[in-house]
């Protein structure tokens, strides 16, 4: 189900297996803050032009989380520029879009604080956060960003989200076993579906 | 001389749909009923319905369907003047009137779209507990995976209960 524009967060990050725990942690933190994570992986339609799908998603989301940490040379000696490209699209929508698009809020994260200056110096002056490749740091950064960017008073503290994420990660193999799945094979949609359900039922049990 | 005009098929179809719509207002329904009754007979619009049709046209919130029905009904009122002959020059609507009409139709369409969209959209919501404490709401993911929703709920409940016992 689609969330309203103001409740949608676009995640622009690498999709390789090595980055997966980071992607899922970011999605978990977004869900726990009461927002809806959106990612190009949620739609797998071979007939859809990829960039069109991304543009549509960017238009639907007020918030954009951009991780440019994997912008590095691949096996073929060429850099991967998908993340900076999508970041450019997002910033372009904010600059040239209508009234609602101008209210877009961006978070740019990288492995190290000033690494971007070597390959994307045009974004100098923007606030780039570093997660150091650490899941807990990324959760904290995402939570603090959403909390600062909005006036919502119901966003849990970073420590609470980190603890819930740790609990969920411990229970994930058991949850996956219920669907005859392995945690490493989980797709983005499956992860968010299970995580949202887990958070909701946990809240209900607590009240 | 009373007019012998009839409601067009297009407007009659719109009127029939409006009458079947539970959300349509009584005023619009009465205009629709009048328009429909004039689709096959030589009946004329009563002054009562003509007043209602006029109010629909004046209301800026009215949708395009309601406006076209009201217009049709008004041309068929008892005291309506006969249509001008083809030789006489047709009065052109002013630019501002055209602009106002277009604006009203655009507004009505936008309103209808937002009402339809709202039913399919999850908004930023904060629920309150019985003691007035605000709590955040976990939104349903945009696209569920291949997993059945009830199955997910049941597996998650079981695992949560097991861990609570521990």
mmCIF file of C-alpha atoms in Angstrom:
data_model
loop_
_atom_site.group_PDB
_atom_site.id
_atom_site.type_symbol
_atom_site.label_atom_id
_atom_site.label_comp_id
_atom_site.label_asym_id
_atom_site.label_seq_id
_atom_site.Cartn_x
_atom_site.Cartn_y
_atom_site.Cartn_z
ATOM 1 C CA UNK A 1 0.000 0.000 0.000
ATOM 2 C CA UNK A 2 1.313 3.381 -0.982
ATOM 3 C CA UNK A 3 2.191 5.829 1.798
ATOM 4 C CA UNK A 4 1.607 9.536 1.418
ATOM 5 C CA UNK A 5 4.429 11.603 -0.112
ATOM 6 C CA UNK A 6 5.475 12.933 3.306
ATOM 7 C CA UNK A 7 5.800 9.411 4.738
ATOM 8 C CA UNK A 8 7.898 7.869 1.963
ATOM 9 C CA UNK A 9 11.672 7.468 2.061
ATOM 10 C CA UNK A 10 13.574 6.633 -1.117
ATOM 11 C CA UNK A 11 16.623 4.438 -0.496
ATOM 12 C CA UNK A 12 19.386 4.850 -3.051
ATOM 13 C CA UNK A 13 22.093 2.356 -2.231
ATOM 14 C CA UNK A 14 24.062 -0.590 -3.638
ATOM 15 C CA UNK A 15 22.160 -3.846 -4.027
ATOM 16 C CA UNK A 16 25.002 -6.332 -3.802
ATOM 17 C CA UNK A 17 25.034 -9.069 -1.163
ATOM 18 C CA UNK A 18 27.833 -7.464 0.832
ATOM 19 C CA UNK A 19 25.782 -4.319 1.413
ATOM 20 C CA UNK A 20 22.532 -6.171 2.188
ATOM 21 C CA UNK A 21 22.733 -5.948 6.033
ATOM 22 C CA UNK A 22 23.137 -2.164 5.677
ATOM 23 C CA UNK A 23 20.174 -1.845 3.286
ATOM 24 C CA UNK A 24 17.952 -3.945 5.533
ATOM 25 C CA UNK A 25 19.069 -2.046 8.651
ATOM 26 C CA UNK A 26 18.195 1.267 6.994
ATOM 27 C CA UNK A 27 14.790 -0.122 5.929
ATOM 28 C CA UNK A 28 14.195 -1.377 9.493
ATOM 29 C CA UNK A 29 15.066 2.010 11.012
ATOM 30 C CA UNK A 30 12.760 3.798 8.552
ATOM 31 C CA UNK A 31 9.873 1.447 9.363
ATOM 32 C CA UNK A 32 10.488 1.816 13.100
ATOM 33 C CA UNK A 33 10.394 5.603 12.756
ATOM 34 C CA UNK A 34 6.914 5.270 11.192
ATOM 35 C CA UNK A 35 7.904 5.853 7.556
ATOM 36 C CA UNK A 36 7.721 3.687 4.469
ATOM 37 C CA UNK A 37 10.997 2.624 2.810
ATOM 38 C CA UNK A 38 10.933 2.605 -1.001
ATOM 39 C CA UNK A 39 13.656 1.069 -3.109
ATOM 40 C CA UNK A 40 14.134 0.199 -6.779
ATOM 41 C CA UNK A 41 14.276 -3.462 -5.735
ATOM 42 C CA UNK A 42 10.621 -3.479 -4.701
ATOM 43 C CA UNK A 43 9.508 -3.672 -8.332
ATOM 44 C CA UNK A 44 10.855 -6.298 -10.667
ATOM 45 C CA UNK A 45 9.176 -5.634 -13.972
ATOM 46 C CA UNK A 46 11.385 -6.487 -16.942
ATOM 47 C CA UNK A 47 9.171 -4.373 -19.196
ATOM 48 C CA UNK A 48 9.674 -1.246 -17.131
ATOM 49 C CA UNK A 49 12.556 1.044 -18.077
ATOM 50 C CA UNK A 50 14.710 1.229 -14.959
ATOM 51 C CA UNK A 51 15.282 4.964 -14.961
ATOM 52 C CA UNK A 52 11.531 5.587 -15.389
ATOM 53 C CA UNK A 53 10.835 3.458 -12.329
ATOM 54 C CA UNK A 54 13.437 5.395 -10.343
ATOM 55 C CA UNK A 55 12.050 8.758 -11.481
ATOM 56 C CA UNK A 56 8.542 7.685 -10.461
ATOM 57 C CA UNK A 57 9.793 6.592 -7.073
ATOM 58 C CA UNK A 58 11.746 9.815 -6.507
ATOM 59 C CA UNK A 59 8.637 11.810 -7.361
ATOM 60 C CA UNK A 60 6.641 9.826 -4.764
ATOM 61 C CA UNK A 61 9.124 10.309 -1.895
ATOM 62 C CA UNK A 62 9.760 13.402 0.176
ATOM 63 C CA UNK A 63 12.836 11.895 1.827
ATOM 64 C CA UNK A 64 15.884 10.467 0.091
ATOM 65 C CA UNK A 65 18.609 8.382 1.719
ATOM 66 C CA UNK A 66 21.635 8.172 -0.571
ATOM 67 C CA UNK A 67 24.558 5.921 0.228
ATOM 68 C CA UNK A 68 27.467 6.629 -2.093
ATOM 69 C CA UNK A 69 29.878 4.374 -0.221
ATOM 70 C CA UNK A 70 30.139 1.805 -3.016
ATOM 71 C CA UNK A 71 31.226 4.287 -5.665
ATOM 72 C CA UNK A 72 34.464 2.531 -6.458
ATOM 73 C CA UNK A 73 36.204 0.744 -9.296
ATOM 74 C CA UNK A 74 34.681 -2.558 -10.322
ATOM 75 C CA UNK A 75 36.442 -5.614 -11.748
ATOM 76 C CA UNK A 76 36.485 -3.927 -15.160
ATOM 77 C CA UNK A 77 38.383 -0.926 -13.793
ATOM 78 C CA UNK A 78 35.403 1.418 -14.169
ATOM 79 C CA UNK A 79 33.561 3.161 -11.319
ATOM 80 C CA UNK A 80 29.899 2.457 -10.454
ATOM 81 C CA UNK A 81 27.963 5.660 -10.814
ATOM 82 C CA UNK A 82 24.355 4.574 -10.266
ATOM 83 C CA UNK A 83 24.125 6.026 -6.764
ATOM 84 C CA UNK A 84 25.581 9.477 -7.613
ATOM 85 C CA UNK A 85 23.332 9.531 -10.705
ATOM 86 C CA UNK A 86 20.183 8.866 -8.637
ATOM 87 C CA UNK A 87 21.346 11.404 -6.072
ATOM 88 C CA UNK A 88 21.595 13.916 -8.932
ATOM 89 C CA UNK A 89 18.065 13.057 -10.058
ATOM 90 C CA UNK A 90 16.772 13.568 -6.523
ATOM 91 C CA UNK A 91 18.535 16.915 -6.110
ATOM 92 C CA UNK A 92 17.301 17.937 -9.571
ATOM 93 C CA UNK A 93 13.706 17.131 -8.618
ATOM 94 C CA UNK A 94 14.127 19.282 -5.523
ATOM 95 C CA UNK A 95 15.551 22.157 -7.519
ATOM 96 C CA UNK A 96 13.323 22.141 -10.592
ATOM 97 C CA UNK A 97 10.177 20.437 -9.266
ATOM 98 C CA UNK A 98 6.892 21.943 -8.133
ATOM 99 C CA UNK A 99 6.121 23.229 -4.640
ATOM 100 C CA UNK A 100 5.918 19.789 -2.996
ATOM 101 C CA UNK A 101 9.102 18.551 -4.717
ATOM 102 C CA UNK A 102 10.993 21.590 -3.446
ATOM 103 C CA UNK A 103 10.366 20.344 0.104
ATOM 104 C CA UNK A 104 12.435 17.209 -0.473
ATOM 105 C CA UNK A 105 14.888 16.283 2.281
ATOM 106 C CA UNK A 106 18.162 14.498 1.540
ATOM 107 C CA UNK A 107 20.615 12.477 3.592
ATOM 108 C CA UNK A 108 23.909 11.552 1.942
ATOM 109 C CA UNK A 109 26.003 8.908 3.650
ATOM 110 C CA UNK A 110 29.399 7.496 2.834
ATOM 111 C CA UNK A 111 31.926 5.175 4.413
ATOM 112 C CA UNK A 112 34.233 8.012 5.414
ATOM 113 C CA UNK A 113 33.414 11.679 6.001
ATOM 114 C CA UNK A 114 35.369 13.364 3.171
ATOM 115 C CA UNK A 115 35.866 10.488 0.725
ATOM 116 C CA UNK A 116 33.263 11.967 -1.675
ATOM 117 C CA UNK A 117 35.559 14.916 -2.416
ATOM 118 C CA UNK A 118 37.714 12.641 -4.572
ATOM 119 C CA UNK A 119 34.904 11.709 -6.972
ATOM 120 C CA UNK A 120 31.888 13.986 -6.362
ATOM 121 C CA UNK A 121 33.254 17.331 -5.276
ATOM 122 C CA UNK A 122 30.161 19.152 -6.646
ATOM 123 C CA UNK A 123 28.215 18.138 -3.549
ATOM 124 C CA UNK A 124 30.719 19.855 -1.277
ATOM 125 C CA UNK A 125 28.914 22.072 1.187
ATOM 126 C CA UNK A 126 26.197 19.524 1.813
ATOM 127 C CA UNK A 127 26.115 17.624 5.047
ATOM 128 C CA UNK A 128 27.592 14.194 4.335
ATOM 129 C CA UNK A 129 27.361 11.660 7.157
ATOM 130 C CA UNK A 130 29.671 8.761 7.634
ATOM 131 C CA UNK A 131 28.547 5.295 8.736
ATOM 132 C CA UNK A 132 31.961 3.623 8.574
ATOM 133 C CA UNK A 133 30.339 0.453 7.231
ATOM 134 C CA UNK A 134 28.654 -0.095 10.605
ATOM 135 C CA UNK A 135 24.984 -1.120 10.801
ATOM 136 C CA UNK A 136 24.332 0.525 14.181
ATOM 137 C CA UNK A 137 25.883 3.813 13.068
ATOM 138 C CA UNK A 138 23.694 3.807 9.955
ATOM 139 C CA UNK A 139 20.553 3.221 12.075
ATOM 140 C CA UNK A 140 21.525 6.125 14.337
ATOM 141 C CA UNK A 141 22.242 8.429 11.382
ATOM 142 C CA UNK A 142 18.923 7.577 9.676
ATOM 143 C CA UNK A 143 16.916 7.971 12.876
ATOM 144 C CA UNK A 144 18.513 11.309 13.761
ATOM 145 C CA UNK A 145 17.982 12.600 10.234
ATOM 146 C CA UNK A 146 14.249 11.744 10.210
ATOM 147 C CA UNK A 147 13.808 13.110 13.699
ATOM 148 C CA UNK A 148 15.490 16.412 12.816
ATOM 149 C CA UNK A 149 13.784 16.803 9.447
ATOM 150 C CA UNK A 150 10.252 16.388 10.818
ATOM 151 C CA UNK A 151 8.248 17.577 13.752
ATOM 152 C CA UNK A 152 7.089 14.132 14.722
ATOM 153 C CA UNK A 153 7.358 13.434 18.410
ATOM 154 C CA UNK A 154 6.830 9.688 18.157
ATOM 155 C CA UNK A 155 10.136 8.654 16.622
ATOM 156 C CA UNK A 156 11.873 6.268 19.047
ATOM 157 C CA UNK A 157 15.402 6.912 20.278
ATOM 158 C CA UNK A 158 18.375 5.531 18.354
ATOM 159 C CA UNK A 159 19.271 3.091 21.157
ATOM 160 C CA UNK A 160 15.723 1.684 21.163
ATOM 161 C CA UNK A 161 15.746 1.146 17.395
ATOM 162 C CA UNK A 162 19.193 -0.422 17.509
ATOM 163 C CA UNK A 163 18.025 -2.815 20.233
ATOM 164 C CA UNK A 164 14.874 -3.738 18.305
ATOM 165 C CA UNK A 165 16.937 -4.302 15.181
ATOM 166 C CA UNK A 166 19.304 -6.557 17.110
ATOM 167 C CA UNK A 167 16.338 -8.542 18.520
ATOM 168 C CA UNK A 168 14.807 -8.825 15.075
ATOM 169 C CA UNK A 169 18.088 -9.995 13.555
ATOM 170 C CA UNK A 170 18.328 -12.728 16.215
ATOM 171 C CA UNK A 171 14.783 -13.891 15.464
ATOM 172 C CA UNK A 172 15.097 -13.585 11.689
ATOM 173 C CA UNK A 173 16.337 -17.179 11.025
ATOM 174 C CA UNK A 174 13.341 -18.527 12.965
ATOM 175 C CA UNK A 175 10.975 -16.197 11.121
ATOM 176 C CA UNK A 176 12.449 -17.216 7.780
ATOM 177 C CA UNK A 177 12.157 -20.904 8.676
ATOM 178 C CA UNK A 178 8.408 -20.363 8.939
ATOM 179 C CA UNK A 179 8.398 -19.577 5.217
ATOM 180 C CA UNK A 180 11.055 -22.130 4.224
ATOM 181 C CA UNK A 181 13.461 -19.291 3.472
ATOM 182 C CA UNK A 182 17.046 -18.529 4.358
ATOM 183 C CA UNK A 183 17.837 -15.021 5.722
ATOM 184 C CA UNK A 184 20.464 -14.572 2.969
ATOM 185 C CA UNK A 185 17.856 -15.198 0.266
ATOM 186 C CA UNK A 186 15.328 -12.654 1.561
ATOM 187 C CA UNK A 187 14.183 -10.093 -0.970
ATOM 188 C CA UNK A 188 13.646 -6.450 -0.043
ATOM 189 C CA UNK A 189 9.841 -6.815 -0.169
ATOM 190 C CA UNK A 190 9.897 -9.930 1.990
ATOM 191 C CA UNK A 191 12.198 -8.325 4.547
ATOM 192 C CA UNK A 192 10.082 -5.170 4.877
ATOM 193 C CA UNK A 193 6.878 -7.215 5.054
ATOM 194 C CA UNK A 194 8.198 -9.390 7.892
ATOM 195 C CA UNK A 195 9.874 -6.462 9.693
ATOM 196 C CA UNK A 196 6.746 -4.262 9.560
ATOM 197 C CA UNK A 197 4.604 -7.097 10.840
ATOM 198 C CA UNK A 198 7.116 -7.873 13.597
ATOM 199 C CA UNK A 199 7.249 -4.232 14.748
ATOM 200 C CA UNK A 200 3.455 -3.889 14.698
ATOM 201 C CA UNK A 201 2.769 -7.098 16.618
ATOM 202 C CA UNK A 202 5.545 -6.307 19.083
ATOM 203 C CA UNK A 203 3.935 -2.902 19.757
ATOM 204 C CA UNK A 204 0.546 -4.536 20.220
ATOM 205 C CA UNK A 205 1.961 -7.087 22.649
ATOM 206 C CA UNK A 206 3.671 -4.320 24.645
ATOM 207 C CA UNK A 207 0.479 -2.238 25.090
ATOM 208 C CA UNK B 1 -43.872 28.096 -27.280
ATOM 209 C CA UNK B 2 -42.567 25.313 -25.079
ATOM 210 C CA UNK B 3 -39.409 23.617 -26.191
ATOM 211 C CA UNK B 4 -39.439 20.061 -27.490
ATOM 212 C CA UNK B 5 -35.822 19.239 -26.695
ATOM 213 C CA UNK B 6 -34.720 15.942 -25.232
ATOM 214 C CA UNK B 7 -31.825 14.861 -23.039
ATOM 215 C CA UNK B 8 -28.953 13.461 -25.095
ATOM 216 C CA UNK B 9 -27.871 9.842 -24.694
ATOM 217 C CA UNK B 10 -24.568 10.925 -23.144
ATOM 218 C CA UNK B 11 -26.224 13.061 -20.468
ATOM 219 C CA UNK B 12 -28.887 10.381 -19.881
ATOM 220 C CA UNK B 13 -26.139 7.847 -19.239
ATOM 221 C CA UNK B 14 -24.431 10.204 -16.786
ATOM 222 C CA UNK B 15 -27.783 10.806 -15.052
ATOM 223 C CA UNK B 16 -28.407 7.101 -14.692
ATOM 224 C CA UNK B 17 -24.957 6.588 -13.172
ATOM 225 C CA UNK B 18 -25.489 9.511 -10.783
ATOM 226 C CA UNK B 19 -28.791 8.090 -9.587
ATOM 227 C CA UNK B 20 -27.100 4.784 -8.778
ATOM 228 C CA UNK B 21 -24.336 6.544 -6.836
ATOM 229 C CA UNK B 22 -25.049 6.535 -3.079
ATOM 230 C CA UNK B 23 -22.635 9.409 -2.502
ATOM 231 C CA UNK B 24 -24.433 11.857 -4.842
ATOM 232 C CA UNK B 25 -26.234 14.725 -3.102
ATOM 233 C CA UNK B 26 -30.089 14.896 -3.189
ATOM 234 C CA UNK B 27 -29.969 18.094 -5.284
ATOM 235 C CA UNK B 28 -27.797 16.482 -7.944
ATOM 236 C CA UNK B 29 -29.969 13.355 -7.852
ATOM 237 C CA UNK B 30 -33.118 15.374 -8.432
ATOM 238 C CA UNK B 31 -31.481 17.101 -11.423
ATOM 239 C CA UNK B 32 -30.356 13.676 -12.697
ATOM 240 C CA UNK B 33 -33.868 12.284 -12.330
ATOM 241 C CA UNK B 34 -35.306 15.187 -14.286
ATOM 242 C CA UNK B 35 -32.692 14.816 -17.028
ATOM 243 C CA UNK B 36 -33.362 11.095 -17.301
ATOM 244 C CA UNK B 37 -37.139 11.538 -17.484
ATOM 245 C CA UNK B 38 -36.640 13.899 -20.415
ATOM 246 C CA UNK B 39 -34.487 11.521 -22.431
ATOM 247 C CA UNK B 40 -37.394 9.793 -24.213
ATOM 248 C CA UNK B 41 -40.405 11.965 -23.485
ATOM 249 C CA UNK B 42 -41.306 15.525 -24.326
ATOM 250 C CA UNK B 43 -41.503 16.463 -20.641
ATOM 251 C CA UNK B 44 -40.256 19.882 -19.560
ATOM 252 C CA UNK B 45 -38.284 20.864 -16.457
ATOM 253 C CA UNK B 46 -40.317 22.193 -13.544
ATOM 254 C CA UNK B 47 -39.371 25.502 -11.981
ATOM 255 C CA UNK B 48 -38.367 23.690 -8.783
ATOM 256 C CA UNK B 49 -35.830 21.483 -10.564
ATOM 257 C CA UNK B 50 -34.679 24.459 -12.664
ATOM 258 C CA UNK B 51 -33.834 26.336 -9.442
ATOM 259 C CA UNK B 52 -31.872 23.327 -8.208
ATOM 260 C CA UNK B 53 -30.046 23.013 -11.524
ATOM 261 C CA UNK B 54 -29.152 26.670 -11.365
ATOM 262 C CA UNK B 55 -27.741 26.245 -7.864
ATOM 263 C CA UNK B 56 -25.642 23.286 -9.096
ATOM 264 C CA UNK B 57 -24.199 25.467 -11.860
ATOM 265 C CA UNK B 58 -23.447 28.296 -9.460
ATOM 266 C CA UNK B 59 -21.740 25.998 -6.966
ATOM 267 C CA UNK B 60 -18.010 26.032 -7.733
ATOM 268 C CA UNK B 61 -17.621 22.644 -6.049
ATOM 269 C CA UNK B 62 -19.927 20.902 -8.524
ATOM 270 C CA UNK B 63 -18.350 18.236 -10.718
ATOM 271 C CA UNK B 64 -18.387 18.261 -14.498
ATOM 272 C CA UNK B 65 -21.037 15.502 -14.690
ATOM 273 C CA UNK B 66 -23.414 17.432 -12.413
ATOM 274 C CA UNK B 67 -22.823 20.589 -14.447
ATOM 275 C CA UNK B 68 -23.611 18.980 -17.774
ATOM 276 C CA UNK B 69 -26.840 17.492 -16.375
ATOM 277 C CA UNK B 70 -27.856 20.819 -14.880
ATOM 278 C CA UNK B 71 -27.176 22.574 -18.182
ATOM 279 C CA UNK B 72 -29.243 20.020 -20.064
ATOM 280 C CA UNK B 73 -32.150 20.313 -17.638
ATOM 281 C CA UNK B 74 -32.133 24.116 -17.776
ATOM 282 C CA UNK B 75 -32.418 24.182 -21.555
ATOM 283 C CA UNK B 76 -35.576 22.093 -21.243
ATOM 284 C CA UNK B 77 -37.437 24.224 -18.698
ATOM 285 C CA UNK B 78 -41.017 25.228 -19.489
ATOM 286 C CA UNK B 79 -40.301 28.899 -19.999
ATOM 287 C CA UNK B 80 -37.100 28.375 -21.943
ATOM 288 C CA UNK B 81 -36.683 30.454 -25.030
ATOM 289 C CA UNK B 82 -36.446 28.684 -28.333
ATOM 290 C CA UNK B 83 -32.967 28.131 -29.653
ATOM 291 C CA UNK B 84 -31.667 30.901 -31.873
ATOM 292 C CA UNK B 85 -31.867 30.175 -35.566
ATOM 293 C CA UNK B 86 -28.694 29.265 -37.395
ATOM 294 C CA UNK B 87 -28.752 32.544 -39.281
ATOM 295 C CA UNK B 88 -28.671 34.625 -36.105
ATOM 296 C CA UNK B 89 -25.184 35.179 -34.668
ATOM 297 C CA UNK B 90 -24.367 32.838 -31.773
ATOM 298 C CA UNK B 91 -23.289 34.740 -28.662
ATOM 299 C CA UNK B 92 -19.684 33.825 -27.878
ATOM 300 C CA UNK B 93 -18.794 33.137 -24.239
ATOM 301 C CA UNK B 94 -16.353 35.664 -22.924
ATOM 302 C CA UNK B 95 -12.737 34.642 -22.316
ATOM 303 C CA UNK B 96 -13.067 35.108 -18.559
ATOM 304 C CA UNK B 97 -16.238 32.952 -18.460
ATOM 305 C CA UNK B 98 -14.438 30.213 -20.395
ATOM 306 C CA UNK B 99 -11.464 30.433 -18.041
ATOM 307 C CA UNK B 100 -13.715 30.279 -14.949
ATOM 308 C CA UNK B 101 -15.537 27.237 -16.339
ATOM 309 C CA UNK B 102 -12.289 25.415 -17.084
ATOM 310 C CA UNK B 103 -10.964 26.264 -13.626
ATOM 311 C CA UNK B 104 -14.129 24.913 -11.968
ATOM 312 C CA UNK B 105 -13.938 21.652 -13.946
ATOM 313 C CA UNK B 106 -10.218 21.270 -13.131
ATOM 314 C CA UNK B 107 -10.921 21.874 -9.426
ATOM 315 C CA UNK B 108 -13.751 19.312 -9.420
ATOM 316 C CA UNK B 109 -11.575 16.676 -11.121
ATOM 317 C CA UNK B 110 -8.710 17.342 -8.697
ATOM 318 C CA UNK B 111 -11.077 17.004 -5.732
ATOM 319 C CA UNK B 112 -12.488 13.720 -7.041
ATOM 320 C CA UNK B 113 -8.962 12.393 -7.630
ATOM 321 C CA UNK B 114 -7.791 13.352 -4.155
ATOM 322 C CA UNK B 115 -10.818 11.670 -2.566
ATOM 323 C CA UNK B 116 -10.155 8.481 -4.545
ATOM 324 C CA UNK B 117 -6.413 8.640 -3.820
ATOM 325 C CA UNK B 118 -6.891 9.186 -0.099
ATOM 326 C CA UNK B 119 -8.560 5.823 0.249
ATOM 327 C CA UNK B 120 -5.458 4.136 -1.193
ATOM 328 C CA UNK B 121 -2.861 6.149 0.692
ATOM 329 C CA UNK B 122 -1.373 5.693 4.113
ATOM 330 C CA UNK B 123 -0.812 9.085 5.688
ATOM 331 C CA UNK B 124 1.674 10.113 8.304
ATOM 332 C CA UNK B 125 -0.317 9.184 11.354
ATOM 333 C CA UNK B 126 0.188 9.291 15.046
ATOM 334 C CA UNK B 127 -2.163 7.189 17.062
ATOM 335 C CA UNK B 128 -2.987 8.065 20.637
ATOM 336 C CA UNK B 129 -3.384 5.635 23.488
ATOM 337 C CA UNK B 130 -6.349 5.783 25.889
ATOM 338 C CA UNK B 131 -4.380 8.092 28.177
ATOM 339 C CA UNK B 132 -3.623 10.472 25.301
ATOM 340 C CA UNK B 133 -0.026 9.396 24.761
ATOM 341 C CA UNK B 134 1.026 9.612 21.099
ATOM 342 C CA UNK B 135 2.510 6.463 19.561
ATOM 343 C CA UNK B 136 4.015 6.006 16.123
ATOM 344 C CA UNK B 137 2.292 3.831 13.548
ATOM 345 C CA UNK B 138 4.234 1.237 11.556
ATOM 346 C CA UNK B 139 3.208 1.625 7.921
ATOM 347 C CA UNK B 140 2.524 -1.345 5.682
ATOM 348 C CA UNK B 141 5.281 -1.773 3.072
ATOM 349 C CA UNK B 142 4.476 -0.431 -0.383
ATOM 350 C CA UNK B 143 4.609 -3.834 -1.969
ATOM 351 C CA UNK B 144 4.317 -7.003 0.057
ATOM 352 C CA UNK B 145 6.510 -9.856 -1.059
ATOM 353 C CA UNK B 146 5.279 -13.220 -2.206
ATOM 354 C CA UNK B 147 4.390 -14.073 1.382
ATOM 355 C CA UNK B 148 0.730 -14.222 2.390
ATOM 356 C CA UNK B 149 -0.166 -11.530 4.887
ATOM 357 C CA UNK B 150 -2.089 -13.771 7.299
ATOM 358 C CA UNK B 151 0.724 -16.328 7.195
ATOM 359 C CA UNK B 152 3.288 -13.617 8.021
ATOM 360 C CA UNK B 153 1.202 -12.437 10.968
ATOM 361 C CA UNK B 154 0.818 -15.968 12.274
ATOM 362 C CA UNK B 155 4.540 -16.859 11.980
ATOM 363 C CA UNK B 156 5.613 -13.550 13.545
ATOM 364 C CA UNK B 157 3.154 -13.984 16.444
ATOM 365 C CA UNK B 158 4.430 -17.503 17.116
ATOM 366 C CA UNK B 159 8.085 -16.455 17.099
ATOM 367 C CA UNK B 160 7.405 -13.403 19.267
ATOM 368 C CA UNK B 161 5.487 -15.505 21.796
ATOM 369 C CA UNK B 162 8.301 -18.075 21.891
ATOM 370 C CA UNK B 163 10.919 -15.396 22.562
ATOM 371 C CA UNK B 164 8.766 -13.725 25.188
ATOM 372 C CA UNK B 165 8.594 -16.978 27.138
ATOM 373 C CA UNK B 166 12.379 -17.307 26.986
#
